[in-house]
mmCIF file with all atom_site columns, C-alpha atoms in Angstrom:
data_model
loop_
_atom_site.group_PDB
_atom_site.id
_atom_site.type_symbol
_atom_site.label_atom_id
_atom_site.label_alt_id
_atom_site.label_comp_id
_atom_site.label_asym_id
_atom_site.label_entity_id
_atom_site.label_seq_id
_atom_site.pdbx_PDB_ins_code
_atom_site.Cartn_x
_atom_site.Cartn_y
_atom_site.Cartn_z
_atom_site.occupancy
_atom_site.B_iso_or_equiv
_atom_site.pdbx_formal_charge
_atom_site.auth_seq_id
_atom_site.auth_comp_id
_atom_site.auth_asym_id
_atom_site.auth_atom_id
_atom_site.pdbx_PDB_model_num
ATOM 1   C CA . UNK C 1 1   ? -30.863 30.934 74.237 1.00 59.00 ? 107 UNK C CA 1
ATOM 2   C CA . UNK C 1 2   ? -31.561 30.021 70.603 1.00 77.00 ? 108 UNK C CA 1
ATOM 3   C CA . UNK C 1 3   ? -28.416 27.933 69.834 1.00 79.00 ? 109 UNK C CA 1
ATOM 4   C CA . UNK C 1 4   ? -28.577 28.535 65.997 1.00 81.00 ? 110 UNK C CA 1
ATOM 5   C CA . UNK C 1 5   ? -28.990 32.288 66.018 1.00 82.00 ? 111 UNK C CA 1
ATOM 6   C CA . UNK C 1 6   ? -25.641 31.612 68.044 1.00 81.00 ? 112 UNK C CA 1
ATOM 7   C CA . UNK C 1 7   ? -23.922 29.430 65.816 1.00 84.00 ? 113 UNK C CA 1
ATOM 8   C CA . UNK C 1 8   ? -25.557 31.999 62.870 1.00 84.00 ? 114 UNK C CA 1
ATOM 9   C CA . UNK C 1 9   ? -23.901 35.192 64.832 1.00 85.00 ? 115 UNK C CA 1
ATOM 10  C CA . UNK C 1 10  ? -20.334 33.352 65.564 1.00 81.00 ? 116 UNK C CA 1
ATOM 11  C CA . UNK C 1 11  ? -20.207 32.779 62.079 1.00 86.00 ? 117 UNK C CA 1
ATOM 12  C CA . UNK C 1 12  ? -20.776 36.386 60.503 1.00 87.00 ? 118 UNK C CA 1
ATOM 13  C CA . UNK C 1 13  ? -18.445 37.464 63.134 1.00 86.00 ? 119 UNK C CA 1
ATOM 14  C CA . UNK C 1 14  ? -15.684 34.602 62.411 1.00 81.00 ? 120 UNK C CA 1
ATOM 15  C CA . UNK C 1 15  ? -16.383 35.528 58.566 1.00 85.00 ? 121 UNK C CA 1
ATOM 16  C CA . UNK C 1 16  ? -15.795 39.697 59.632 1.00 81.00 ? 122 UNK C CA 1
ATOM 17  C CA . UNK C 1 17  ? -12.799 39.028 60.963 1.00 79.00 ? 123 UNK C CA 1
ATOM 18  C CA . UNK C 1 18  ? -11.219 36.694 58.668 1.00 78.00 ? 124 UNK C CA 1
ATOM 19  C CA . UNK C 1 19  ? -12.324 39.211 55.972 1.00 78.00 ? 125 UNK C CA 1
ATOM 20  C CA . UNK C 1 20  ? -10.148 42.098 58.264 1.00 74.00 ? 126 UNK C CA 1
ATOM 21  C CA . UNK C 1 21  ? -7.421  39.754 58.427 1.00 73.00 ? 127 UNK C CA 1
ATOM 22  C CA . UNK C 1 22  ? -7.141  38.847 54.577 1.00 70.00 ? 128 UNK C CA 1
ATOM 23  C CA . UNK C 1 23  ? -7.436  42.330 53.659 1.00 67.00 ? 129 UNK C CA 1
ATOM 24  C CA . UNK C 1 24  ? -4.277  43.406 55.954 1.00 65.00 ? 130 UNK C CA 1
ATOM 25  C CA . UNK C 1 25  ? -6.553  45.194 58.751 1.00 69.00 ? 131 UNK C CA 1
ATOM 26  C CA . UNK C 1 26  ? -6.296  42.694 61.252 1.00 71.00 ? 132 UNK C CA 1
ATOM 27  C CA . UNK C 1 27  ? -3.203  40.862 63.241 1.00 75.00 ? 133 UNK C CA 1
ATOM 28  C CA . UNK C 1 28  ? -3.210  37.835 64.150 1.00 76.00 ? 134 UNK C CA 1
ATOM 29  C CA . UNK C 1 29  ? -0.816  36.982 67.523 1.00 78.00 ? 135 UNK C CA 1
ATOM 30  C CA . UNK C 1 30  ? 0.079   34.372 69.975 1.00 83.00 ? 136 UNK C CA 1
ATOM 31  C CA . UNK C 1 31  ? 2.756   35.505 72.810 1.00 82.00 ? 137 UNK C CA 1
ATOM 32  C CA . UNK C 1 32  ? 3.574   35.507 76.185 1.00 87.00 ? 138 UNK C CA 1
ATOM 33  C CA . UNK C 1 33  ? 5.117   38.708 76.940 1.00 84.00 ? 139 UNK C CA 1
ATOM 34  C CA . UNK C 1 34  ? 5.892   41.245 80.363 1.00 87.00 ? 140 UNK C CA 1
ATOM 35  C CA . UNK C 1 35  ? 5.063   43.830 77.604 1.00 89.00 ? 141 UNK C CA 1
ATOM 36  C CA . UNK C 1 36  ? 4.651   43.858 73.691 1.00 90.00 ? 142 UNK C CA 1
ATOM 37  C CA . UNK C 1 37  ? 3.271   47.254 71.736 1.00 93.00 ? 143 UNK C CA 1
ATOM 38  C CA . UNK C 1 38  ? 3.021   46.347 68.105 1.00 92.00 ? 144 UNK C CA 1
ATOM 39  C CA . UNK C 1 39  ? 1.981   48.991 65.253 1.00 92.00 ? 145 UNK C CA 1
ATOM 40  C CA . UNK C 1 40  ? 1.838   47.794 61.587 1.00 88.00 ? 146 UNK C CA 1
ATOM 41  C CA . UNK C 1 41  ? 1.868   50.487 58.996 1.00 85.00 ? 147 UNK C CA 1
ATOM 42  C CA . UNK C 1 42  ? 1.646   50.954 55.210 1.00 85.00 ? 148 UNK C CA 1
ATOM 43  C CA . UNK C 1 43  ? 5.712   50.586 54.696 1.00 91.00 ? 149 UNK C CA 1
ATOM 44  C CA . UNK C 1 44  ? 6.478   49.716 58.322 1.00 94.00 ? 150 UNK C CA 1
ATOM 45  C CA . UNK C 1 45  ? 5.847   47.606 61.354 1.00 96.00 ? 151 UNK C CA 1
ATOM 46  C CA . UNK C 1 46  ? 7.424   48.865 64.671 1.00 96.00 ? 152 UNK C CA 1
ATOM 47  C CA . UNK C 1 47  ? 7.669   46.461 67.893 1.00 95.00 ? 153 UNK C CA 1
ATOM 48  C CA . UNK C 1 48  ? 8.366   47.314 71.763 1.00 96.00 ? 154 UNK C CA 1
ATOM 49  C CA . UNK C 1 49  ? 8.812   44.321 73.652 1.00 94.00 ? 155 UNK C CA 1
ATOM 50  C CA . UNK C 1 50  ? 9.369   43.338 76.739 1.00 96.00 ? 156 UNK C CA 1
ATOM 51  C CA . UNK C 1 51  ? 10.258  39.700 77.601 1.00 95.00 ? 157 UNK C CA 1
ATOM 52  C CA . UNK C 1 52  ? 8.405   38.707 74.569 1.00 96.00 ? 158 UNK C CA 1
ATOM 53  C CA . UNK C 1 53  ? 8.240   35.062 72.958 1.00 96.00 ? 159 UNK C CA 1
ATOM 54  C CA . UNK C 1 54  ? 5.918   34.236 70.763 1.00 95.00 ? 160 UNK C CA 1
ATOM 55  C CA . UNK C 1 55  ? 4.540   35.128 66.854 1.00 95.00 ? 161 UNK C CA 1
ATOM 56  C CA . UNK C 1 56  ? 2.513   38.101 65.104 1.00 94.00 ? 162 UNK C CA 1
ATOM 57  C CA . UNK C 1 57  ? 1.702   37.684 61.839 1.00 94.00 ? 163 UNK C CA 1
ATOM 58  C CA . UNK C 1 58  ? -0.385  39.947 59.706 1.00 93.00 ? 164 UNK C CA 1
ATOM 59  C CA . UNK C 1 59  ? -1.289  39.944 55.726 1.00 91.00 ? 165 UNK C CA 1
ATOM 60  C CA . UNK C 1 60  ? 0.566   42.825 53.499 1.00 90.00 ? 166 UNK C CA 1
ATOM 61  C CA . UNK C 1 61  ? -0.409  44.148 50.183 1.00 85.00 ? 167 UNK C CA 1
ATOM 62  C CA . UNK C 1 62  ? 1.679   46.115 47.514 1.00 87.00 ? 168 UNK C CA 1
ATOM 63  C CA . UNK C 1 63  ? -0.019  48.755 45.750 1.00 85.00 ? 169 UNK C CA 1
ATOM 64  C CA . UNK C 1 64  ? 2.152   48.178 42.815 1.00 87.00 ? 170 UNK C CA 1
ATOM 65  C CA . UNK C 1 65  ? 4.413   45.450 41.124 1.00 92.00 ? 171 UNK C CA 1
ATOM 66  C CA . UNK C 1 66  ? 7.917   46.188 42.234 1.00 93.00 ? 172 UNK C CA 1
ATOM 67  C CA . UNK C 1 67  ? 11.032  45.791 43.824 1.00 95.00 ? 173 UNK C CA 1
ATOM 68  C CA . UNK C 1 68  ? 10.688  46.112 47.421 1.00 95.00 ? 174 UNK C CA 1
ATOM 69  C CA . UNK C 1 69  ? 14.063  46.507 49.848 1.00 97.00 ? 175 UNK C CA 1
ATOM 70  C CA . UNK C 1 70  ? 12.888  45.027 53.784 1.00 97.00 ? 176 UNK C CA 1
ATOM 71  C CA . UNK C 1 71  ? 15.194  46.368 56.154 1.00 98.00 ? 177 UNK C CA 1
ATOM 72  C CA . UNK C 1 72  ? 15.349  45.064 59.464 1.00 98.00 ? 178 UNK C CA 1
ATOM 73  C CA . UNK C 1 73  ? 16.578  46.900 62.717 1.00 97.00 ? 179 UNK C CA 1
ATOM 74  C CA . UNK C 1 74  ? 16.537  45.215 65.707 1.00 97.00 ? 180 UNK C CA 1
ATOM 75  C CA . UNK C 1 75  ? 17.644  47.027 68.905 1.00 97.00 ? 181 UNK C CA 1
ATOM 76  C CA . UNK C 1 76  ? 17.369  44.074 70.991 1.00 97.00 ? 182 UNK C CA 1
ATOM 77  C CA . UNK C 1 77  ? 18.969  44.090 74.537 1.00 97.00 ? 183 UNK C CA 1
ATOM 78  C CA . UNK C 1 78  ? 18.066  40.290 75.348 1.00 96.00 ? 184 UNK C CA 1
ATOM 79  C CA . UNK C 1 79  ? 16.834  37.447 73.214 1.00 97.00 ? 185 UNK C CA 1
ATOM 80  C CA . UNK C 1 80  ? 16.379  37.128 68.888 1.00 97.00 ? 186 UNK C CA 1
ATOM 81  C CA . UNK C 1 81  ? 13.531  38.517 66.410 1.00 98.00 ? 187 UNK C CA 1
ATOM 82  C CA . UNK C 1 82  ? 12.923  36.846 63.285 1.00 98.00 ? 188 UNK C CA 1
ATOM 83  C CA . UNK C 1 83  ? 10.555  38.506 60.534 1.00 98.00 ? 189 UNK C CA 1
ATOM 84  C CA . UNK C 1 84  ? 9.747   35.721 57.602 1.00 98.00 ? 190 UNK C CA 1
ATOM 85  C CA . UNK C 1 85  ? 7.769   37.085 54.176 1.00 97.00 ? 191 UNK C CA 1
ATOM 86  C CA . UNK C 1 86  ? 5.102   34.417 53.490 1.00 96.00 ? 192 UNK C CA 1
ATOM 87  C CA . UNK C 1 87  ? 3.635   34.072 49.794 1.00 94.00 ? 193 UNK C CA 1
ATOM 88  C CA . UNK C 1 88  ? -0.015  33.498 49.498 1.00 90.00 ? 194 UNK C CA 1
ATOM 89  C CA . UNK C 1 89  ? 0.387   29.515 49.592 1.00 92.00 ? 195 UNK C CA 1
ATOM 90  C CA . UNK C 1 90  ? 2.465   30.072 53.080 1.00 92.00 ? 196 UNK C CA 1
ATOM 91  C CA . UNK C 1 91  ? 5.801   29.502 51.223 1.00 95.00 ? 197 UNK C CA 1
ATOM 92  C CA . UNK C 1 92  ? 8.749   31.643 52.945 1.00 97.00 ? 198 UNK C CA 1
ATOM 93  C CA . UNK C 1 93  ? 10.095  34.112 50.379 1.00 96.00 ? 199 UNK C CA 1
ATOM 94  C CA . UNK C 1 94  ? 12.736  35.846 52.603 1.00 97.00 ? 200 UNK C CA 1
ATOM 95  C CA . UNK C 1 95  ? 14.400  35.516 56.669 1.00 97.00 ? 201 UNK C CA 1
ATOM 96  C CA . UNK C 1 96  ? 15.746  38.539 58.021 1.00 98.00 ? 202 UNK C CA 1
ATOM 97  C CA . UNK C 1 97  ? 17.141  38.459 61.819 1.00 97.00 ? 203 UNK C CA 1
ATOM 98  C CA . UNK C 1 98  ? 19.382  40.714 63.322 1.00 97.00 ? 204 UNK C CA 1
ATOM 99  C CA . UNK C 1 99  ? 22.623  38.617 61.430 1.00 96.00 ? 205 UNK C CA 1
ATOM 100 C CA . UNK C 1 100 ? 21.006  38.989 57.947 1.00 97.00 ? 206 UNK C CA 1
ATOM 101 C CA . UNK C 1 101 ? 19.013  42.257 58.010 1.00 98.00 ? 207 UNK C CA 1
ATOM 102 C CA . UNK C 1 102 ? 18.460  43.471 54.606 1.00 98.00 ? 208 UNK C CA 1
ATOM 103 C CA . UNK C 1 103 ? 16.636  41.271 51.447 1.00 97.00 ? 209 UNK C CA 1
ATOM 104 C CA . UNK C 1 104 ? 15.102  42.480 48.011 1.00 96.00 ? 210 UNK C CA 1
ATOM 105 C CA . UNK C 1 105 ? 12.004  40.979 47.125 1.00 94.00 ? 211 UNK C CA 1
ATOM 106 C CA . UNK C 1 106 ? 10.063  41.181 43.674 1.00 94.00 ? 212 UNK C CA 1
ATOM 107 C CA . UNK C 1 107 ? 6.160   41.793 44.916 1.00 93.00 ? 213 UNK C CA 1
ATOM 108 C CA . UNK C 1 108 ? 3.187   40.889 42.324 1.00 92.00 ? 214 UNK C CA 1
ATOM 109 C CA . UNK C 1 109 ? 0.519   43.260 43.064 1.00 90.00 ? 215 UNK C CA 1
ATOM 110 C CA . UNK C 1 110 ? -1.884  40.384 42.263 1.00 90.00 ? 216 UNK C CA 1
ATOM 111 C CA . UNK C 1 111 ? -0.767  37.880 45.183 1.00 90.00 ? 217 UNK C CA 1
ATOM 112 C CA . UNK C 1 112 ? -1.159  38.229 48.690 1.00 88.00 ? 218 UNK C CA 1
ATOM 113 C CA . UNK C 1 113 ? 1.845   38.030 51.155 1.00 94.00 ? 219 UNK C CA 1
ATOM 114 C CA . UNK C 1 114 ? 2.118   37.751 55.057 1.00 95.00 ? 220 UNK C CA 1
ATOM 115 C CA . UNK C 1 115 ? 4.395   38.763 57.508 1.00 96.00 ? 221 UNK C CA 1
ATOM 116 C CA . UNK C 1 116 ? 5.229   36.481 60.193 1.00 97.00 ? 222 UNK C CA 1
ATOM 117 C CA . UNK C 1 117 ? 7.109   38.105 63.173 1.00 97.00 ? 223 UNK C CA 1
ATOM 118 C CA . UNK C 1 118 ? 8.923   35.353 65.504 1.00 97.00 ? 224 UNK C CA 1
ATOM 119 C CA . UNK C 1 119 ? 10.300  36.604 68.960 1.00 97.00 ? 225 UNK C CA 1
ATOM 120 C CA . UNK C 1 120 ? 12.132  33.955 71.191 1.00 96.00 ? 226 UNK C CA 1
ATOM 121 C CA . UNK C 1 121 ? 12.962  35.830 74.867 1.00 96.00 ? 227 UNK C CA 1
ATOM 122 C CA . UNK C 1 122 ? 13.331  39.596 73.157 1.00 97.00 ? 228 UNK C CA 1
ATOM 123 C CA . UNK C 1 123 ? 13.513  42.409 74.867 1.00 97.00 ? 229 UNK C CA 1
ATOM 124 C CA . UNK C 1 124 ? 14.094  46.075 72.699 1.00 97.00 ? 230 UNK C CA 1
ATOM 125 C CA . UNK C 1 125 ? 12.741  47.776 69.920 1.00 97.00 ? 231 UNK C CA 1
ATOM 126 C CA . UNK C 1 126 ? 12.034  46.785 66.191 1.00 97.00 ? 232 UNK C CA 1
ATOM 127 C CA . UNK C 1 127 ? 11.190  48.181 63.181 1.00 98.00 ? 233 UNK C CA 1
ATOM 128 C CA . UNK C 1 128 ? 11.022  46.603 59.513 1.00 98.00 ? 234 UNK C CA 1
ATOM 129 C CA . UNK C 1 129 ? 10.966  49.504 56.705 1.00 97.00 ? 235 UNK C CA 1
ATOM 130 C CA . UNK C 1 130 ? 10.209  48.830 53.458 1.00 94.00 ? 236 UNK C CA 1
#
């Protein structure tokens, strides 16, 4: 095998993918989990979990400069779900769990912001709206 047409092709694909994930089309995930079904949308992200610890976290853009309202629900029969708003430095801009569901957060179409998703033993359904 021709080990620099290998390195070459693990690049571009590294590259891809990283491009995906900046742009909000890719997820990024670490978890151990009996069962975990995550869906991210354009104003939502819905999770069915089973047994689940571990961390999703995916890039969001706003299509305008506004006010956006994240509601949490978390219909959790067993264990905790965290969901942390990221800036584009990685700074936390908001913490909602099932104790402190709701936040208001002034977006910047310009920057780039991530959602981090934190599960610790859940079992149930989530869904953050905004």
């Amino acid at each position: 095998m021709n080990i620099p047409l290998f390195i070459a092709s693990f690049a571009v694909v590294f590259v891809f993918i990283y491009i995906l994930y900046c742009q909000g089309f890719a997820v990024l995930r670490r978890t151990s989990a009996v069962m975990i079904v995550f869906r991210r949308g354009k104003h939502a992200d819905k999770a069915t979990l089973d047994a689940c610890t571990g961390w999703v976290k995916h890039a969001v853009r706003f299509r305008e400069s506004e006010t956006h309202e994240f509601i949490l629900d978390a219909q959790l029969s067993k264990g905790n779900v965290e969901v942390t708003l990221l800036d584009r430095k990685k700074q936390p801009l908001m913490k909602l769990n099932p104790q402190s569901p709701r936040c208001k957060i002034e977006s910047d179409v310009r920057n780039r912001y991530y959602l981090r998703w934190e599960f610790k033993s859940a079992t149930g359904k989530c869904e953050l709206r905004w």
